Coordinates of N, CA and C in Angstrom, one line a residue:
M1 N -38.5 33.0 153.7 CA -38.7 31.6 153.2 C -39.7 31.7 152.0
S2 N -39.3 31.1 150.9 CA -40.2 31.1 149.8 C -40.0 29.8 149.0
S3 N -41.1 29.2 148.5 CA -41.0 28.0 147.7 C -41.9 28.1 146.6
S4 N -41.4 28.3 145.4 CA -42.3 28.5 144.2 C -42.3 27.2 143.4
R5 N -43.5 26.9 142.9 CA -43.6 25.8 142.0 C -43.2 26.1 140.6
G6 N -43.0 27.4 140.3 CA -42.6 27.7 139.0 C -41.3 27.1 138.5
G7 N -40.4 26.8 139.5 CA -39.1 26.3 139.1 C -39.1 24.8 138.8
S8 N -40.2 24.1 139.1 CA -40.3 22.7 138.9 C -40.8 22.4 137.4
K9 N -40.6 21.2 137.0 CA -41.0 20.8 135.7 C -42.5 20.8 135.5
R10 N -43.2 20.7 136.6 CA -44.7 20.7 136.6 C -45.2 22.1 136.3
G11 N -44.4 23.1 136.7 CA -44.9 24.5 136.6 C -46.2 24.7 137.4
D12 N -47.2 25.3 136.7 CA -48.4 25.5 137.3 C -49.5 24.5 136.9
Q13 N -49.1 23.3 136.5 CA -50.0 22.3 136.0 C -51.0 21.9 137.0
Y14 N -50.6 21.7 138.3 CA -51.5 21.2 139.3 C -51.9 22.3 140.3
S15 N -51.1 23.3 140.4 CA -51.5 24.4 141.3 C -50.6 25.6 141.0
T16 N -51.2 26.8 141.1 CA -50.5 28.0 140.9 C -50.0 28.6 142.2
Q17 N -50.3 27.9 143.3 CA -49.9 28.4 144.6 C -48.4 28.5 144.8
E18 N -47.9 29.6 145.3 CA -46.5 29.7 145.7 C -46.5 29.9 147.2
Y19 N -45.6 29.1 147.9 CA -45.6 29.1 149.3 C -44.5 30.1 149.8
H20 N -44.8 30.9 150.8 CA -43.9 31.9 151.3 C -43.9 31.8 152.8
W21 N -43.1 32.6 153.5 CA -42.9 32.4 155.0 C -44.2 32.5 155.7
Y22 N -45.1 33.4 155.2 CA -46.4 33.6 155.9 C -47.4 32.4 155.8
H23 N -47.0 31.4 155.0 CA -47.9 30.2 154.9 C -47.5 29.2 155.9
F24 N -46.5 29.5 156.8 CA -46.0 28.5 157.8 C -46.2 29.1 159.2
T25 N -46.2 28.2 160.2 CA -46.2 28.6 161.6 C -44.9 28.5 162.3
G26 N -44.0 27.6 161.8 CA -42.7 27.4 162.5 C -41.7 26.8 161.6
E27 N -40.5 26.8 162.1 CA -39.3 26.3 161.4 C -38.4 25.7 162.5
D28 N -37.5 24.8 162.1 CA -36.6 24.2 163.0 C -35.1 24.6 162.9
Y29 N -34.9 25.6 161.9 CA -33.5 25.9 161.7 C -33.3 27.4 161.4
N30 N -32.4 28.0 162.0 CA -32.1 29.5 161.8 C -30.8 29.6 161.0
N31 N -30.9 29.9 159.7 CA -29.7 30.0 158.9 C -28.8 31.1 159.3
E32 N -29.3 32.1 160.0 CA -28.5 33.2 160.4 C -27.4 32.8 161.4
N33 N -27.8 32.0 162.4 CA -26.8 31.5 163.3 C -26.5 30.0 163.3
K34 N -27.1 29.4 162.2 CA -26.8 28.0 162.0 C -27.3 27.1 163.2
R35 N -28.3 27.5 163.9 CA -28.8 26.8 165.1 C -30.1 26.1 164.8
T36 N -30.2 24.9 165.3 CA -31.4 24.1 165.2 C -32.2 24.3 166.5
A37 N -33.4 24.7 166.4 CA -34.3 24.8 167.6 C -35.7 25.0 167.1
I38 N -36.6 25.2 168.0 CA -38.0 25.4 167.6 C -38.2 26.9 167.5
Y39 N -38.6 27.4 166.3 CA -38.8 28.8 166.0 C -40.2 29.0 165.5
R40 N -41.0 29.8 166.2 CA -42.3 30.2 165.8 C -42.3 31.4 164.9
I41 N -42.9 31.4 163.8 CA -43.0 32.5 162.9 C -44.0 33.5 163.4
L42 N -43.5 34.8 163.5 CA -44.3 35.8 164.1 C -45.0 36.6 163.0
G43 N -46.2 37.2 163.3 CA -46.9 38.0 162.4 C -48.4 38.1 162.8
D44 N -49.2 38.9 162.2 CA -50.6 39.1 162.6 C -51.3 37.7 162.4
G45 N -51.9 37.3 163.5 CA -52.7 36.1 163.5 C -51.9 34.8 163.4
K46 N -50.5 34.9 163.6 CA -49.7 33.7 163.5 C -49.5 33.1 164.9
N47 N -49.7 31.8 165.0 CA -49.5 31.1 166.2 C -49.6 29.6 166.0
W48 N -49.2 28.8 167.0 CA -49.4 27.4 166.8 C -50.9 27.1 166.8
S49 N -51.2 26.0 166.2 CA -52.6 25.6 166.1 C -53.2 25.3 167.4
N50 N -54.4 25.7 167.7 CA -55.1 25.4 168.9 C -55.9 24.2 168.8
S51 N -56.0 23.6 167.6 CA -56.9 22.4 167.5 C -56.0 21.1 167.2
V52 N -54.9 21.0 168.0 CA -54.1 19.8 167.9 C -54.0 19.2 169.3
N53 N -53.4 18.1 169.5 CA -53.2 17.4 170.8 C -52.4 18.3 171.7
K54 N -52.8 18.4 173.0 CA -52.2 19.3 173.9 C -51.0 18.7 174.7
K55 N -50.7 17.4 174.4 CA -49.6 16.8 175.1 C -48.3 17.6 174.8
K56 N -47.4 17.7 175.8 CA -46.2 18.5 175.7 C -46.5 20.0 175.3
G57 N -47.7 20.4 175.8 CA -48.0 21.8 175.5 C -48.9 22.0 174.3
D58 N -48.4 21.6 173.2 CA -49.1 21.7 171.9 C -48.3 20.9 170.9
Y59 N -49.0 19.9 170.3 CA -48.2 19.0 169.4 C -47.9 19.7 168.0
D60 N -48.4 20.9 167.8 CA -47.9 21.7 166.7 C -46.5 22.1 166.8
Y61 N -45.9 22.0 168.0 CA -44.5 22.3 168.2 C -43.6 21.4 167.4
L62 N -44.1 20.2 167.1 CA -43.2 19.2 166.4 C -43.0 19.6 164.9
L63 N -43.6 20.7 164.5 CA -43.3 21.3 163.2 C -43.6 20.3 162.1
C64 N -44.8 19.7 162.0 CA -45.0 18.7 161.1 C -45.7 19.2 159.8
L65 N -45.2 18.8 158.7 CA -45.8 19.2 157.4 C -46.4 18.0 156.8
Y66 N -47.7 18.0 156.6 CA -48.4 16.9 156.0 C -48.5 17.1 154.5
V67 N -47.9 16.1 153.7 CA -47.8 16.3 152.3 C -48.7 15.2 151.7
P68 N -49.7 15.6 150.8 CA -50.5 14.6 150.2 C -49.8 13.7 149.2
S69 N -50.0 12.5 149.2 CA -49.4 11.6 148.3 C -50.4 10.5 148.0
I70 N -50.1 9.7 146.9 CA -51.0 8.6 146.5 C -50.5 7.3 147.1
S71 N -51.4 6.5 147.7 CA -51.1 5.1 148.0 C -52.2 4.2 147.5
L72 N -52.0 2.9 147.7 CA -52.9 1.9 147.1 C -54.3 2.1 147.8
Y73 N -54.4 2.7 148.9 CA -55.6 2.8 149.7 C -56.3 4.2 149.5
G74 N -55.8 5.0 148.6 CA -56.4 6.3 148.5 C -55.4 7.4 148.8
I75 N -55.8 8.5 149.4 CA -54.8 9.5 149.8 C -54.2 9.2 151.1
H76 N -52.9 9.2 151.1 CA -52.1 8.9 152.3 C -51.4 10.2 152.7
L77 N -51.8 10.8 153.7 CA -51.0 12.0 154.2 C -49.9 11.6 155.0
F78 N -48.7 11.7 154.5 CA -47.5 11.3 155.3 C -46.7 12.5 155.8
L79 N -45.8 12.1 156.7 CA -45.2 13.2 157.5 C -43.8 13.5 157.0
A80 N -43.6 14.8 156.8 CA -42.3 15.3 156.5 C -41.9 16.3 157.6
R81 N -40.7 16.3 158.1 CA -40.3 17.1 159.3 C -39.8 18.4 158.9
F82 N -39.6 19.2 159.9 CA -38.8 20.5 159.9 C -39.6 21.8 159.6
V83 N -40.8 21.7 159.3 CA -41.6 23.0 159.1 C -43.0 22.7 159.4
G84 N -43.7 23.8 159.9 CA -45.1 23.7 160.2 C -45.9 24.5 159.3
V85 N -46.9 23.9 158.6 CA -47.7 24.6 157.6 C -48.9 25.2 158.4
D86 N -49.2 26.4 158.0 CA -50.3 27.2 158.7 C -51.6 26.9 157.9
Y87 N -52.4 25.9 158.4 CA -53.6 25.5 157.8 C -54.7 26.5 158.1
N88 N -54.4 27.5 159.0 CA -55.4 28.6 159.2 C -55.3 29.7 158.1
H89 N -54.2 29.6 157.4 CA -54.1 30.7 156.3 C -55.0 30.3 155.2
P90 N -55.9 31.2 154.7 CA -56.9 30.9 153.7 C -56.3 30.4 152.4
E91 N -55.1 30.9 152.0 CA -54.4 30.4 150.8 C -54.0 29.0 150.9
V92 N -53.5 28.6 152.0 CA -53.1 27.2 152.3 C -54.3 26.3 152.3
E93 N -55.3 26.7 153.0 CA -56.6 25.9 153.0 C -57.1 25.7 151.6
A94 N -57.2 26.8 150.9 CA -57.8 26.7 149.5 C -56.9 25.8 148.6
D95 N -55.6 25.9 148.7 CA -54.7 25.1 147.9 C -54.8 23.6 148.2
V96 N -54.8 23.2 149.5 CA -54.9 21.8 149.8 C -56.3 21.2 149.5
K97 N -57.3 22.0 149.6 CA -58.7 21.5 149.3 C -58.8 21.4 147.7
A98 N -58.2 22.3 147.0 CA -58.2 22.3 145.5 C -57.5 21.1 145.0
W99 N -56.3 20.8 145.6 CA -55.5 19.7 145.2 C -56.2 18.4 145.5
S100 N -56.8 18.3 146.7 CA -57.5 17.1 147.1 C -58.7 16.8 146.2
E101 N -59.4 17.9 145.8 CA -60.6 17.8 144.9 C -60.1 17.4 143.5
W102 N -59.0 17.9 143.1 CA -58.5 17.5 141.8 C -58.1 16.0 141.8
L103 N -57.5 15.6 142.9 CA -57.1 14.1 142.9 C -58.4 13.3 142.9
C104 N -59.4 13.6 143.6 CA -60.6 12.8 143.7 C -61.3 12.8 142.3
S105 N -61.1 13.8 141.5 CA -61.7 13.9 140.2 C -61.0 13.0 139.2
H106 N -59.7 12.6 139.5 CA -58.9 11.8 138.6 C -58.8 10.4 139.0
I107 N -59.0 10.1 140.3 CA -58.8 8.8 140.9 C -60.1 8.4 141.6
P108 N -60.6 7.2 141.4 CA -61.8 6.8 142.2 C -61.5 6.5 143.7
I109 N -61.4 7.6 144.4 CA -61.1 7.5 145.8 C -62.1 6.7 146.6
K110 N -61.7 5.7 147.3 CA -62.6 4.9 148.2 C -62.4 5.2 149.7
G111 N -61.2 5.8 150.0 CA -61.0 6.1 151.4 C -59.7 6.9 151.5
I112 N -59.5 7.4 152.7 CA -58.3 8.1 153.1 C -57.8 7.7 154.5
R113 N -56.5 7.5 154.6 CA -55.9 7.3 155.9 C -55.1 8.5 156.2
F114 N -55.3 9.0 157.4 CA -54.6 10.2 157.9 C -53.7 9.7 159.0
D115 N -52.4 10.0 158.8 CA -51.4 9.6 159.8 C -51.2 10.7 160.9
A116 N -50.8 10.3 162.1 CA -50.4 11.2 163.1 C -51.2 12.4 163.3
I117 N -52.5 12.2 163.5 CA -53.5 13.3 163.5 C -53.4 14.1 164.8
K118 N -52.6 13.7 165.8 CA -52.3 14.5 167.0 C -51.6 15.8 166.6
H119 N -50.9 15.8 165.5 CA -50.1 16.9 165.1 C -50.8 17.8 164.0
F120 N -52.0 17.4 163.7 CA -52.7 18.0 162.6 C -53.9 18.8 163.0
S121 N -54.2 19.9 162.4 CA -55.3 20.8 162.8 C -56.6 20.0 162.7
E122 N -57.2 19.8 163.8 CA -58.5 19.1 163.9 C -59.6 19.9 163.1
E123 N -59.6 21.2 163.2 CA -60.6 22.0 162.6 C -60.4 21.9 161.0
F124 N -59.2 22.0 160.6 CA -58.9 21.9 159.2 C -59.3 20.5 158.6
L125 N -58.9 19.5 159.3 CA -59.2 18.1 158.8 C -60.7 17.9 158.7
K126 N -61.5 18.4 159.7 CA -62.9 18.3 159.6 C -63.5 19.1 158.4
S127 N -62.9 20.3 158.2 CA -63.3 21.1 157.1 C -63.0 20.4 155.7
L128 N -61.8 19.8 155.7 CA -61.4 19.1 154.4 C -62.3 18.0 154.1
V129 N -62.7 17.2 155.1 CA -63.6 16.0 154.8 C -64.9 16.5 154.4
E130 N -65.5 17.6 155.1 CA -66.8 18.1 154.7 C -66.7 18.7 153.2
H131 N -65.6 19.2 152.8 CA -65.4 19.7 151.5 C -65.4 18.6 150.5
L132 N -64.8 17.5 150.8 CA -64.7 16.4 149.8 C -65.9 15.5 149.8
D133 N -66.7 15.5 150.9 CA -67.9 14.6 151.0 C -68.7 14.5 149.8
P134 N -69.2 15.7 149.2 CA -70.1 15.6 148.1 C -69.4 15.3 146.8
K135 N -68.0 15.1 146.8 CA -67.3 14.9 145.6 C -66.8 13.5 145.4
V136 N -67.1 12.7 146.4 CA -66.7 11.3 146.3 C -67.9 10.4 146.5
E137 N -67.7 9.1 146.2 CA -68.8 8.1 146.4 C -69.2 8.0 147.8
P138 N -70.6 7.9 148.0 CA -71.1 7.7 149.4 C -70.4 6.5 150.1
G139 N -70.2 6.7 151.4 CA -69.7 5.6 152.1 C -68.2 5.4 152.1
W140 N -67.5 6.4 151.6 CA -66.0 6.3 151.6 C -65.5 6.2 153.0
F141 N -64.3 5.5 153.1 CA -63.8 5.1 154.4 C -62.7 6.0 154.9
L142 N -62.8 6.5 156.1 CA -61.8 7.4 156.7 C -61.2 6.8 157.9
V143 N -59.9 6.6 158.0 CA -59.3 6.0 159.1 C -58.1 6.9 159.5
S144 N -57.9 7.0 160.8 CA -56.8 7.9 161.3 C -56.0 7.2 162.4
E145 N -54.8 7.6 162.6 CA -53.9 7.2 163.7 C -53.9 8.2 164.8
L146 N -54.5 7.9 165.9 CA -54.4 8.8 167.1 C -53.8 7.9 168.2
W147 N -52.5 8.1 168.4 CA -51.8 7.2 169.2 C -51.9 7.7 170.7
E148 N -52.9 7.2 171.3 CA -53.2 7.6 172.7 C -53.5 6.3 173.5
D149 N -53.0 6.1 174.7 CA -53.1 4.9 175.4 C -54.4 4.9 176.3
F150 N -55.1 6.0 176.3 CA -56.3 6.0 177.2 C -57.6 6.3 176.3
L151 N -58.6 5.6 176.6 CA -59.8 5.6 175.8 C -60.5 7.0 175.6
E152 N -60.5 7.8 176.6 CA -61.3 9.0 176.5 C -60.8 9.9 175.4
A153 N -59.4 10.0 175.2 CA -58.9 10.8 174.1 C -59.4 10.4 172.8
T154 N -59.5 9.1 172.5 CA -59.9 8.6 171.2 C -61.4 8.8 171.0
T155 N -62.2 8.5 172.0 CA -63.7 8.7 171.9 C -64.0 10.2 171.8
T156 N -63.3 11.1 172.5 CA -63.6 12.5 172.3 C -63.3 13.0 170.9
Y157 N -62.2 12.5 170.3 CA -61.9 12.8 169.0 C -63.0 12.4 168.0
M158 N -63.5 11.1 168.2 CA -64.5 10.6 167.4 C -65.8 11.5 167.4
R159 N -66.1 11.9 168.6 CA -67.3 12.8 168.8 C -67.1 14.1 168.1
N160 N -65.9 14.7 168.2 CA -65.6 16.0 167.6 C -65.7 15.8 166.1
M161 N -65.3 14.7 165.5 CA -65.4 14.4 164.1 C -66.7 13.8 163.7
Q162 N -67.7 13.8 164.6 CA -69.1 13.3 164.3 C -69.0 11.9 163.8
H163 N -68.1 11.1 164.3 CA -68.0 9.7 164.0 C -67.8 9.4 162.5
K164 N -67.3 10.3 161.8 CA -67.0 10.1 160.4 C -65.7 9.3 160.2
F165 N -64.9 9.2 161.3 CA -63.6 8.6 161.2 C -63.6 7.3 162.0
S166 N -62.8 6.3 161.5 CA -62.4 5.2 162.3 C -61.0 5.5 162.8
L167 N -60.7 5.0 164.0 CA -59.4 5.1 164.6 C -58.8 3.8 164.9
F168 N -57.5 3.7 164.6 CA -56.8 2.5 165.0 C -56.8 2.4 166.6
D169 N -57.1 1.2 167.0 CA -57.3 1.0 168.5 C -56.0 0.9 169.3
A170 N -55.5 2.1 169.5 CA -54.2 2.2 170.2 C -54.4 1.7 171.7
P171 N -55.5 2.0 172.4 CA -55.6 1.4 173.7 C -55.5 -0.2 173.7
L172 N -56.1 -0.8 172.7 CA -56.0 -2.2 172.6 C -54.5 -2.7 172.4
V173 N -53.8 -2.0 171.7 CA -52.3 -2.3 171.5 C -51.6 -2.2 172.8
Y174 N -51.9 -1.1 173.6 CA -51.3 -1.0 174.9 C -51.7 -2.1 175.8
N175 N -52.9 -2.5 175.8 CA -53.4 -3.6 176.6 C -52.6 -4.9 176.3
F176 N -52.4 -5.2 175.0 CA -51.7 -6.4 174.6 C -50.2 -6.3 175.1
S177 N -49.7 -5.1 175.0 CA -48.3 -4.9 175.4 C -48.1 -5.1 176.9
Q178 N -49.0 -4.6 177.7 CA -48.9 -4.7 179.2 C -49.2 -6.2 179.6
L179 N -50.1 -6.8 178.9 CA -50.4 -8.2 179.3 C -49.2 -9.2 178.9
S180 N -48.6 -8.8 177.8 CA -47.5 -9.7 177.4 C -46.3 -9.6 178.3
N181 N -46.2 -8.7 179.2 CA -45.1 -8.5 180.2 C -45.5 -9.0 181.6
R182 N -46.6 -9.7 181.7 CA -47.1 -10.2 183.0 C -47.2 -11.7 183.0
E183 N -46.8 -12.3 184.1 CA -47.0 -13.7 184.3 C -48.5 -13.9 184.6
N184 N -49.0 -15.0 184.1 CA -50.4 -15.4 184.4 C -51.4 -14.2 184.0
A185 N -51.1 -13.6 182.9 CA -52.0 -12.5 182.4 C -53.4 -13.0 182.1
D186 N -54.3 -12.1 182.4 CA -55.8 -12.5 182.2 C -56.2 -11.9 180.9
L187 N -56.3 -12.7 179.9 CA -56.7 -12.3 178.5 C -58.1 -11.9 178.4
T188 N -58.9 -12.2 179.4 CA -60.3 -11.8 179.4 C -60.5 -10.3 179.6
K189 N -59.4 -9.6 180.0 CA -59.4 -8.2 180.2 C -58.8 -7.4 179.1
V190 N -58.4 -8.1 178.0 CA -57.7 -7.4 176.9 C -58.6 -6.3 176.2
F191 N -59.9 -6.5 176.2 CA -60.7 -5.5 175.6 C -61.2 -4.4 176.5
D192 N -60.8 -4.4 177.8 CA -61.2 -3.4 178.7 C -60.7 -2.0 178.2
D193 N -61.6 -1.0 178.3 CA -61.2 0.4 177.9 C -60.6 0.4 176.5
T194 N -61.2 -0.2 175.6 CA -60.7 -0.2 174.2 C -61.8 0.3 173.2
L195 N -61.4 0.7 172.1 CA -62.4 1.2 171.1 C -63.2 0.0 170.6
V196 N -62.6 -1.2 170.4 CA -63.3 -2.3 170.0 C -64.5 -2.6 170.8
K197 N -64.4 -2.3 172.1 CA -65.5 -2.6 173.1 C -66.5 -1.4 173.1
S198 N -65.9 -0.2 173.2 CA -66.8 1.0 173.4 C -67.3 1.6 172.1
E199 N -66.6 1.5 171.0 CA -67.0 2.1 169.7 C -66.6 1.1 168.6
P200 N -67.3 -0.1 168.6 CA -66.9 -1.1 167.6 C -67.1 -0.8 166.2
V201 N -68.0 0.1 165.9 CA -68.2 0.5 164.5 C -67.1 1.3 164.0
N202 N -66.5 2.1 164.8 CA -65.4 3.1 164.4 C -64.0 2.6 164.8
A203 N -63.9 1.4 165.3 CA -62.6 0.9 165.7 C -61.9 0.3 164.4
G204 N -60.8 1.0 164.0 CA -60.1 0.5 162.8 C -59.4 -0.8 163.1
K205 N -59.4 -1.7 162.1 CA -58.9 -3.0 162.3 C -57.5 -3.1 161.6

């Protein structure tokens, strides 16, 4: 597997990094037998990330590739399927950090939204934010989507990230959903076990 930027019209304008098989952790298609399945790439130090959500064993299995793009709200890391990028590889880490730093130098970044962080290396994300901190304006806003229906998972993530992130209040959404399916629902309990109640400063609105 190899993907070179040299063939694109951009050339090496934004990055000289060329991606090869060893920059990835997994793939979902075997061209040799034309079979779709979950394939882990083998090699020294190659494995699924240990710093992702452990639901279904390891959410790195979903083979998610986060591609940086620009949105009206800053950097929006959106999801492309079918391959898993190895953020533990030093060349991948350096390239993503360099790209993010370049973007921040050209656009007045006020905040970043990170989607589907259950599938994203927690260690790398923390390292990326610490890398960008001195390069952006103080007080920039970080918000993430951690879709968990129980409070402990979200508050634990906040602690691990030293409360630099706000999270969308998924437990609150689940509460509304459950109450909407009950007769004579007690709306006074809608904020029970939610981020709005336990971590109001970091509860994304």
